[in-house]
Short mmCIF file of C-alpha atoms in Angstrom, two decimals:
data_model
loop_
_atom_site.label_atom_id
_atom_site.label_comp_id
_atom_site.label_asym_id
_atom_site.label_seq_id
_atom_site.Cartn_x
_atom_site.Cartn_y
_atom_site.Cartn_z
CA UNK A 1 4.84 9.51 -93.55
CA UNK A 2 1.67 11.14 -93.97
CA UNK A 3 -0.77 12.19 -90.65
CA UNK A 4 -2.94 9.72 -92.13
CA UNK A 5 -0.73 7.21 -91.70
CA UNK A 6 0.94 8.31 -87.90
CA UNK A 7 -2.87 8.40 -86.40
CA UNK A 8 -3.82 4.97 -88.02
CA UNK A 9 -0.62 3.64 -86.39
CA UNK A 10 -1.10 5.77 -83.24
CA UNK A 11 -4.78 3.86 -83.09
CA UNK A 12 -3.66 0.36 -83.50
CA UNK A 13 -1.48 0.57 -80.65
CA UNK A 14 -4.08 1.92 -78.32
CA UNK A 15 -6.05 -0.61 -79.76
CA UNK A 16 -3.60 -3.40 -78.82
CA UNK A 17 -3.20 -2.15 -75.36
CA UNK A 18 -6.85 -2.06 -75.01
CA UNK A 19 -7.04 -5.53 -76.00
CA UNK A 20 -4.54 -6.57 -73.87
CA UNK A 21 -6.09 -5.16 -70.65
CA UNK A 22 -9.20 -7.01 -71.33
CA UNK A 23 -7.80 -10.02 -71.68
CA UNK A 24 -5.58 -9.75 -68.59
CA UNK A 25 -8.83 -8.95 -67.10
CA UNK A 26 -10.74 -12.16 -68.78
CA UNK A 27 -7.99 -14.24 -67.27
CA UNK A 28 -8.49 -12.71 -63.64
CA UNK A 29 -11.79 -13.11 -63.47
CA UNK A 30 -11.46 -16.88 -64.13
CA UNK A 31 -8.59 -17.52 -61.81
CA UNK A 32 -11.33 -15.73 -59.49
CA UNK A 33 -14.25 -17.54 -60.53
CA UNK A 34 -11.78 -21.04 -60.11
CA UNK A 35 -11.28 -20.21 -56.54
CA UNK A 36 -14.82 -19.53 -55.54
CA UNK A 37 -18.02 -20.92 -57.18
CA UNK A 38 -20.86 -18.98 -57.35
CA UNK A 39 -22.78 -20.41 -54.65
CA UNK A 40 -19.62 -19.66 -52.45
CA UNK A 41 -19.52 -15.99 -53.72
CA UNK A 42 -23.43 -15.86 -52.92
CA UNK A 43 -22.93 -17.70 -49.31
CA UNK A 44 -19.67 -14.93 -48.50
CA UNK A 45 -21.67 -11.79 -49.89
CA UNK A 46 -25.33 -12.94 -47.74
CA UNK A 47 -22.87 -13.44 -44.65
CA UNK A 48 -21.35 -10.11 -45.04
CA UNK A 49 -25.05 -8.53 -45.02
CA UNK A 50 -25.95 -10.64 -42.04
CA UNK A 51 -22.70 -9.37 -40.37
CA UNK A 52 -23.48 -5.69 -41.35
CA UNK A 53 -27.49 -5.88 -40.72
CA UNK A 54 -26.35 -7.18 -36.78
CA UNK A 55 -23.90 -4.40 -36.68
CA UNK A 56 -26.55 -1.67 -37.22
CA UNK A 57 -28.94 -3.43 -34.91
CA UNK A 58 -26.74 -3.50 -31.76
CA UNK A 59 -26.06 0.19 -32.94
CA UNK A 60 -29.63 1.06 -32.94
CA UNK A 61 -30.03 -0.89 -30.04
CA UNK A 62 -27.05 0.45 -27.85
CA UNK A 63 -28.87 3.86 -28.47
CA UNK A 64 -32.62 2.75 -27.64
CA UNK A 65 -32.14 0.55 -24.98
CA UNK A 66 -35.27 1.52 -22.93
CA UNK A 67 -37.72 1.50 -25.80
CA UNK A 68 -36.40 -1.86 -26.61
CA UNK A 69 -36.70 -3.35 -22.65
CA UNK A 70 -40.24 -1.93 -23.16
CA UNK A 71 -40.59 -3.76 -26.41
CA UNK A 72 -39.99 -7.15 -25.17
CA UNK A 73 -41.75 -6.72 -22.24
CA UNK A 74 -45.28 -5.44 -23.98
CA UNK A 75 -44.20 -9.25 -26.04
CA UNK A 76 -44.03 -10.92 -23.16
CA UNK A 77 -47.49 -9.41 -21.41
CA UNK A 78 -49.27 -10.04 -24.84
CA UNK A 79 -47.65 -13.82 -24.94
CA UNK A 80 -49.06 -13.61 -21.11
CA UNK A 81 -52.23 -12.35 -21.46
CA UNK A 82 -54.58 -14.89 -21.29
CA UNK A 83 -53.57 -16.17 -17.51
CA UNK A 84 -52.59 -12.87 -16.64
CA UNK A 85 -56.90 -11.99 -17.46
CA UNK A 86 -57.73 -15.43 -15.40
CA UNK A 87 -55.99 -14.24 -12.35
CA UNK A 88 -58.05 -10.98 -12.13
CA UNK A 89 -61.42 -12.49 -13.46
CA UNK A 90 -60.86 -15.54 -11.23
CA UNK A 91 -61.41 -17.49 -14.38
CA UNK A 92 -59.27 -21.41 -14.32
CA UNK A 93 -58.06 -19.52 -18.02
CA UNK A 94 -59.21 -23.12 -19.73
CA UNK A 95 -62.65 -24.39 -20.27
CA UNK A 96 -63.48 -27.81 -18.84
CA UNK A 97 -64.18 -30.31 -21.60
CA UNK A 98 -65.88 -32.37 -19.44
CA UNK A 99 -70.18 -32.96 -20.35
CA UNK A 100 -72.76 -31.87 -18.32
CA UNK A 101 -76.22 -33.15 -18.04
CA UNK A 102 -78.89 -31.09 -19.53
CA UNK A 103 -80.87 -28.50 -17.02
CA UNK A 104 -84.49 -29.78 -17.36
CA UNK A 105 -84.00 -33.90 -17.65
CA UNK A 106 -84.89 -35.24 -14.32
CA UNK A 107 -84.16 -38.74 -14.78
#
């Protein structure tokens, strides 16, 4: 047998394995994409972010926890502000809706 012919056999047989693992791979990925739809696979993988962006936070948070406590509470005097102003200006904090009489009618 020539080396011609030993490397041409030697090729077909990688080639068979080759095409053998793909389609053992074609048929896994449907008996995956059987179990799960896509909206499912979408759904899990959005979850796991979720999971993992709330992991970080309370992370992030566990470290910070003062500048956080000051966070919420500069949200809560902005949120505030307005009767928070009335009680030092002695303002009621709403306008009365109520009509007045003009200043110079007399009758």
């Amino acid at each position: 047998m020539s080396n011609l012919e030993r490397q041409l056999r030697e090729d077909r047989v990688l080639r068979n394995a080759a095409h053998a693992l793909f389609k053992a791979d074609i048929e896994r990925v449907k008996t995956d994409l059987e179990e799960k739809t896509v909206g499912k696979r979408a759904l899990d993988r959005a979850r796991d972010g979720a999971a993992e962006l709330l992991d970080n936070a309370q992370a992030k948070v566990g470290d910070n926890i003062g500048i956080v406590a000051l966070l919420f509470g500069a949200i809560a005097l902005w949120f505030a502000r307005n009767p928070i102003m009335a009680m030092f200006t002695g303002e009621a904090g709403e306008e009365d809706d109520t009509p007045q009489p003009p200043m110079g009618d007399d009758t």
